Amino acid sequence: MRKFDLIAPCHFGLEAVLKKEIIDLGYDVIKVEDGRVTFLGDEEAVCRVNVFSRTAERILIRIGTFHAETFEELFEGTKNLPWEEYIPEDGKFWVAKAASVKSKLFSPSDIQSIMKKAMVERMKMKYPTERFEESGDSFPIRVFLMKDEVTVGLDTTGESLHKRGYRKLTAKAPIAENLAAALILLTPWNKDRILVDPFCGSGTIPIEAAMMALNMAPGMNRNFTAQNWGHLIPKKMWYDCLDEANELIDYSVKPDIQGYDIDNEMIMIARQNAKLAGVEEYIHFQTRSVEQLSHPKKYGFLITNPPYGERIYDKDKIADLYCLIGERFRALDSWSLYMITAYEDAEKSIGRKADKNRKIYNGMMKTYYYQFMGPKPPKKVKRNEEEK
């Protein structure tokens, strides 16, 4: 099989989570940088990481890396890459996104235009034509410039991996599915422990938790751009990957996952999204305000994305809301609270310093993932088989 350098972008601050996920899938990580992880994989890896990754944004095949401080260097560097090994004569190819950090070339539109021209010139060396019809399958390109180093990737994914396909309706400021999954993976939660999201909105955190509990692959019900690249990745590999995903699902589990929201319409939307995800039987959604937050069980997890006071909540009330969260949390004996927010006085209002605090960028917004850890449940005593 052909080996590729594969690049998986992710939310800034979640690189370690994605690295572990890729290693657990069986692939060797080459490099970890801000907002992306590079790893070694074959054609099968393209399929499997697209289907199984819960935290990546997309999967790119690295076409090449070169240094460019001028548009001439950018043109020549792009032209020197082996585009003909990836794109057929009728392929539709373009630079879908260009990002530049601390580089002399910084205009995305100019970078995209120059690179497109260079790609055409390279393709002319392989195919004897003056004009490419581009009537075939899509081959979107993404380029990153960091300190004048240009990294060029072929996008195998298409729509971002956070779009699992189940969320047709959302709240006003929904959390991305892959970010929600990462927040859960940053906790010790497992399917045997209770999980409650008291600000569930359209249900993303409970749904992602339920999919984890069932071992349900997040990408098994969506399409990917590379599914049409039969000359690079045989169709059978995609079918085999989906067969693997289906075989791994465990419908026998009985997790205790709950989602509350004060807005009854949001609860109806959450239930519909859970149904589309195939996990509606594994989540209990309920219209309930945070004032009513209580639970008789011990050693549970609150994992939530409450209002930040930035976009959707009255800023004058935000401190009172977080004081209330702290009050209800203290009333939950032995529970843990994991909360992502941009509200800077969260710890003060909660009334306790977080045990851990991780900076994460939710889009362009800097947020913090506060981790207030409760005690561990007592270990179950294993009885000797002979009951000695």
XYZ file of C-alpha atoms in Angstrom:
388
model
C 0.000 0.000 0.000
C 1.038 3.574 -0.638
C 2.167 5.567 2.390
C 1.080 9.166 2.939
C 1.904 11.914 5.376
C -1.574 12.737 6.644
C -2.488 15.985 8.391
C -5.402 16.236 10.821
C -6.311 19.827 11.830
C -8.181 20.304 15.112
C -9.306 22.987 17.559
C -6.369 24.850 19.129
C -5.763 23.326 22.538
C -6.938 19.826 21.648
C -3.843 18.521 19.868
C -3.013 16.026 22.642
C -6.521 14.559 22.514
C -6.314 14.089 18.749
C -2.801 12.636 18.995
C -4.003 9.959 21.415
C -6.965 9.202 19.202
C -4.742 8.665 16.146
C -2.331 6.476 18.094
C -5.267 4.430 19.423
C -6.401 3.913 15.812
C -2.994 2.347 15.151
C -1.066 5.054 13.309
C 2.332 6.633 13.961
C 2.277 10.326 14.808
C 5.080 12.258 13.108
C 4.556 15.764 14.426
C 2.241 17.751 16.713
C 1.845 21.489 16.049
C -0.619 24.176 17.064
C -3.964 23.129 15.654
C -2.863 19.995 13.775
C -1.336 16.545 14.033
C 0.691 14.909 11.235
C 0.812 11.131 11.058
C 1.822 8.316 8.715
C -0.882 6.244 7.050
C -1.900 4.377 3.918
C -5.067 4.466 1.808
C -6.923 2.532 4.495
C -5.893 5.119 7.091
C -7.573 7.856 5.043
C -10.825 5.909 5.274
C -10.548 4.844 8.899
C -9.518 8.175 10.426
C -12.239 10.011 8.479
C -14.843 7.560 9.765
C -13.560 6.975 13.321
C -11.995 10.254 14.469
C -14.167 12.128 16.947
C -11.958 15.208 17.329
C -10.300 15.989 13.957
C -11.591 18.716 11.635
C -10.587 16.932 8.428
C -7.903 14.650 6.958
C -5.435 16.019 4.416
C -2.893 14.160 2.290
C 0.286 16.216 2.430
C 1.347 16.885 -1.165
C 4.483 18.754 -0.174
C 6.211 21.443 1.867
C 8.503 24.215 0.637
C 9.826 27.676 1.529
C 8.330 30.759 -0.126
C 8.802 34.425 0.632
C 7.685 35.729 -2.776
C 4.850 34.891 -5.139
C 7.439 33.635 -7.642
C 8.743 31.167 -5.059
C 5.169 30.177 -4.242
C 4.449 29.576 -7.941
C 7.582 27.516 -8.533
C 7.208 25.545 -5.323
C 3.614 24.667 -6.190
C 4.523 23.794 -9.772
C 7.229 21.390 -8.557
C 4.705 19.280 -6.628
C 3.522 16.009 -8.281
C -0.115 17.001 -8.859
C -0.526 14.508 -11.678
C -0.086 11.660 -9.179
C -3.287 12.710 -7.429
C -5.529 14.619 -9.843
C -6.844 13.077 -13.105
C -7.190 15.090 -16.300
C -10.886 15.839 -15.742
C -10.508 16.540 -12.004
C -11.895 19.759 -10.534
C -9.079 21.309 -8.496
C -8.788 24.563 -6.577
C -7.285 26.023 -3.407
C -10.279 25.918 -1.082
C -8.526 27.690 1.788
C -5.237 29.469 2.413
C -4.073 30.448 5.903
C -0.957 32.488 6.681
C 0.756 33.119 10.026
C 3.936 35.175 10.460
C 4.706 34.901 6.728
C 5.604 37.477 4.092
C 2.813 36.166 1.871
C -0.435 36.797 3.684
C -3.226 37.514 1.177
C -5.418 34.376 0.956
C -6.958 35.347 -2.396
C -3.567 36.036 -4.002
C -2.109 32.801 -2.614
C -5.077 30.851 -3.972
C -4.836 32.455 -7.410
C -1.072 31.976 -7.796
C -1.221 28.359 -6.681
C -4.085 27.532 -9.040
C -2.081 28.875 -11.987
C 0.953 26.860 -10.923
C -1.105 23.691 -10.604
C -2.468 24.184 -14.121
C 1.039 24.602 -15.511
C 2.174 21.406 -13.794
C -0.843 19.483 -15.065
C -0.103 20.652 -18.632
C 3.230 18.857 -18.389
C 1.322 15.583 -17.897
C -1.783 16.135 -20.001
C -1.409 17.653 -23.517
C -4.131 20.264 -23.253
C -4.349 24.027 -22.950
C -7.609 24.008 -21.041
C -8.856 21.678 -18.341
C -12.624 21.145 -18.359
C -12.628 20.176 -14.658
C -15.860 18.236 -15.140
C -14.892 15.291 -12.943
C -14.529 14.656 -9.221
C -13.486 17.374 -6.772
C -9.953 17.753 -5.419
C -9.941 20.682 -2.953
C -6.551 21.907 -1.757
C -5.720 23.547 1.563
C -2.511 25.437 2.219
C -0.885 26.661 5.459
C 1.920 29.230 5.546
C 3.816 29.374 8.834
C 6.947 31.549 8.988
C 7.260 31.303 5.188
C 7.052 27.496 5.202
C 4.271 26.363 2.875
C 2.450 23.107 3.605
C 0.088 21.897 0.889
C -2.608 19.314 1.584
C -5.247 17.545 -0.494
C -8.542 17.522 1.411
C -10.004 14.002 1.589
C -12.901 14.997 3.833
C -14.998 17.750 2.233
C -17.398 19.142 4.801
C -15.707 19.336 8.192
C -15.713 16.145 10.257
C -17.707 17.870 12.986
C -20.699 17.558 10.660
C -21.748 14.043 11.609
C -25.060 14.373 9.808
C -27.394 14.179 12.800
C -27.691 17.838 13.752
C -30.330 19.299 11.448
C -31.534 21.878 13.972
C -29.384 23.769 16.473
C -29.400 26.255 19.309
C -28.297 29.872 18.833
C -24.639 29.193 19.650
C -24.136 25.426 19.348
C -20.926 23.691 20.304
C -19.260 21.829 17.424
C -19.662 18.074 17.578
C -15.919 17.344 17.519
C -15.297 19.886 20.276
C -18.054 18.319 22.374
C -16.480 14.896 21.865
C -13.060 16.216 22.873
C -14.462 17.731 26.082
C -15.847 14.336 27.047
C -12.568 12.592 26.176
C -10.736 15.007 28.494
C -12.677 13.579 31.455
C -12.517 10.145 33.156
C -16.153 9.530 32.176
C -17.092 6.133 30.838
C -20.379 4.468 29.921
C -20.810 3.074 33.445
C -20.929 6.552 35.027
C -23.827 9.020 34.913
C -23.428 12.119 32.735
C -25.648 15.208 32.864
C -25.518 18.307 30.674
C -27.693 20.968 32.382
C -27.429 23.334 29.377
C -27.810 20.762 26.617
C -29.302 23.024 23.933
C -29.658 20.937 20.774
C -28.184 17.922 22.576
C -24.660 17.744 21.189
C -22.758 16.729 24.345
C -25.238 13.993 25.399
C -25.426 12.687 21.816
C -21.644 12.504 21.471
C -21.448 10.740 24.847
C -24.079 8.218 23.779
C -22.202 7.524 20.551
C -19.070 6.871 22.605
C -20.969 4.579 24.960
C -22.231 2.547 22.014
C -18.812 2.646 20.316
C -20.531 4.233 17.313
C -18.162 5.754 14.746
C -18.980 9.462 14.247
C -18.439 9.434 10.481
C -20.320 6.296 9.521
C -23.432 8.117 8.296
C -21.882 10.790 6.078
C -19.955 11.092 2.836
C -16.361 12.139 2.138
C -14.765 13.787 -0.880
C -12.203 10.985 -1.265
C -14.908 8.331 -1.657
C -14.940 9.214 -5.354
C -11.172 8.951 -5.816
C -11.113 5.370 -7.072
C -7.679 5.848 -8.675
C -6.211 6.644 -5.231
C -8.397 4.738 -2.767
C -10.335 1.632 -3.883
C -14.071 1.790 -3.154
C -13.794 -1.518 -1.325
C -11.695 0.121 1.389
C -14.548 2.487 2.237
C -17.030 -0.404 2.323
C -14.682 -2.451 4.541
C -14.261 0.523 6.881
C -18.028 0.976 7.219
C -18.419 -2.757 7.840
C -15.852 -2.474 10.626
C -17.721 0.490 12.111
C -21.034 -1.367 12.104
C -19.529 -4.475 13.685
C -18.065 -2.442 16.568
C -21.377 -0.918 17.701
C -22.635 -2.309 20.998
C -26.380 -1.761 21.332
C -26.521 -3.766 24.578
C -25.109 -0.961 26.738
C -27.376 0.969 29.103
C -25.690 4.300 29.826
C -27.222 6.922 32.106
C -26.924 10.083 30.006
C -29.193 13.063 30.583
C -29.679 16.464 28.986
C -31.596 19.358 30.548
C -32.529 22.748 29.139
C -34.892 25.475 30.256
C -36.216 25.839 26.688
C -38.741 23.142 25.801
C -38.225 23.802 22.078
C -34.535 23.005 22.494
C -35.400 19.738 24.203
C -37.631 18.800 21.263
C -34.777 19.626 18.876
C -32.321 17.601 20.981
C -34.604 14.576 20.883
C -34.914 14.859 17.109
C -31.138 15.123 16.698
C -30.627 12.101 18.963
C -33.082 10.160 16.845
C -31.191 11.072 13.677
C -27.967 9.945 15.365
C -29.561 6.615 16.299
C -29.106 7.112 20.045
C -32.506 8.439 21.176
C -33.089 5.360 23.351
C -29.895 6.009 25.314
C -30.465 9.610 26.435
C -33.054 11.135 28.747
C -33.855 14.728 27.774
C -35.932 16.892 30.090
C -37.094 20.501 30.246
C -35.499 21.673 33.473
C -33.843 24.878 34.659
C -30.468 24.911 36.353
C -32.223 25.911 39.600
C -33.767 22.430 39.546
C -30.461 20.651 39.018
C -30.238 17.726 41.437
C -29.699 14.001 41.298
C -29.890 11.142 43.805
C -26.945 9.220 42.348
C -23.344 9.793 43.396
C -20.075 10.154 41.472
C -21.703 11.679 38.420
C -20.354 14.039 35.782
C -21.632 17.462 34.777
C -20.179 18.195 31.327
C -21.573 21.360 29.851
C -21.305 24.424 27.643
C -23.237 27.119 29.556
C -23.924 30.632 28.215
C -20.766 32.754 28.093
C -22.292 36.198 28.278
C -20.675 36.947 24.912
C -23.494 36.405 22.443
C -26.660 34.881 23.790
C -27.114 35.806 27.431
C -27.786 39.030 29.313
C -24.329 40.050 30.559
C -25.817 41.543 33.715
C -27.128 38.125 34.678
C -24.103 36.014 33.803
C -22.460 36.250 37.248
C -25.707 35.205 38.939
C -25.984 32.244 36.565
C -22.496 30.977 37.393
C -23.093 31.472 41.127
C -26.173 29.306 40.728
C -24.183 26.653 38.839
C -21.712 26.588 41.730
C -24.507 26.321 44.279
C -26.184 23.394 42.523
C -22.824 21.693 41.937
C -21.972 21.825 45.643
C -25.322 20.203 46.390
C -24.421 17.217 44.195
C -22.546 14.969 46.558
C -19.287 13.625 45.076
C -19.932 14.846 41.531
C -17.424 16.398 39.081
C -18.004 19.485 36.943
C -16.414 20.020 33.527
C -17.367 23.311 31.918
C -16.218 25.222 28.822
C -16.769 28.972 28.941
C -15.354 32.333 27.898
C -16.645 33.946 31.106
C -13.466 35.131 32.839
C -14.845 35.148 36.386
C -16.191 31.607 36.203
C -14.090 30.238 39.076
C -14.913 33.217 41.291
C -18.641 32.801 40.657
C -18.528 29.020 41.038
C -16.832 29.562 44.389
C -13.939 27.194 43.852
C -10.663 27.127 41.963
C -10.639 24.550 39.196
C -8.397 21.501 39.645
C -7.397 21.830 35.991
C -7.876 24.553 33.408
C -7.243 24.140 29.674
C -7.292 26.955 27.114
C -9.263 25.993 24.007
C -10.254 28.069 21.003
C -13.917 27.593 20.118
C -13.721 28.984 16.613
C -12.014 32.354 17.056
C -13.159 32.712 20.665
C -10.737 31.930 23.478
C -12.424 29.751 26.058
C -11.339 27.810 29.114
C -12.237 24.268 30.026
C -12.596 24.279 33.807
C -12.304 20.895 35.481
C -13.671 20.635 39.021
C -12.979 17.062 40.023
C -14.974 15.132 42.569
C -13.761 12.067 44.473
C -13.286 8.788 42.698
C -15.910 6.123 43.396
C -14.750 3.256 45.628
C -13.364 0.282 43.748
C -15.653 -2.695 43.576
C -14.306 -5.597 45.596
C -13.676 -8.560 43.354
C -14.831 -11.753 44.914
C -12.551 -14.723 44.579
C -14.043 -17.331 42.293
C -13.861 -19.850 45.105
C -15.043 -17.240 47.667
C -12.125 -17.928 49.927
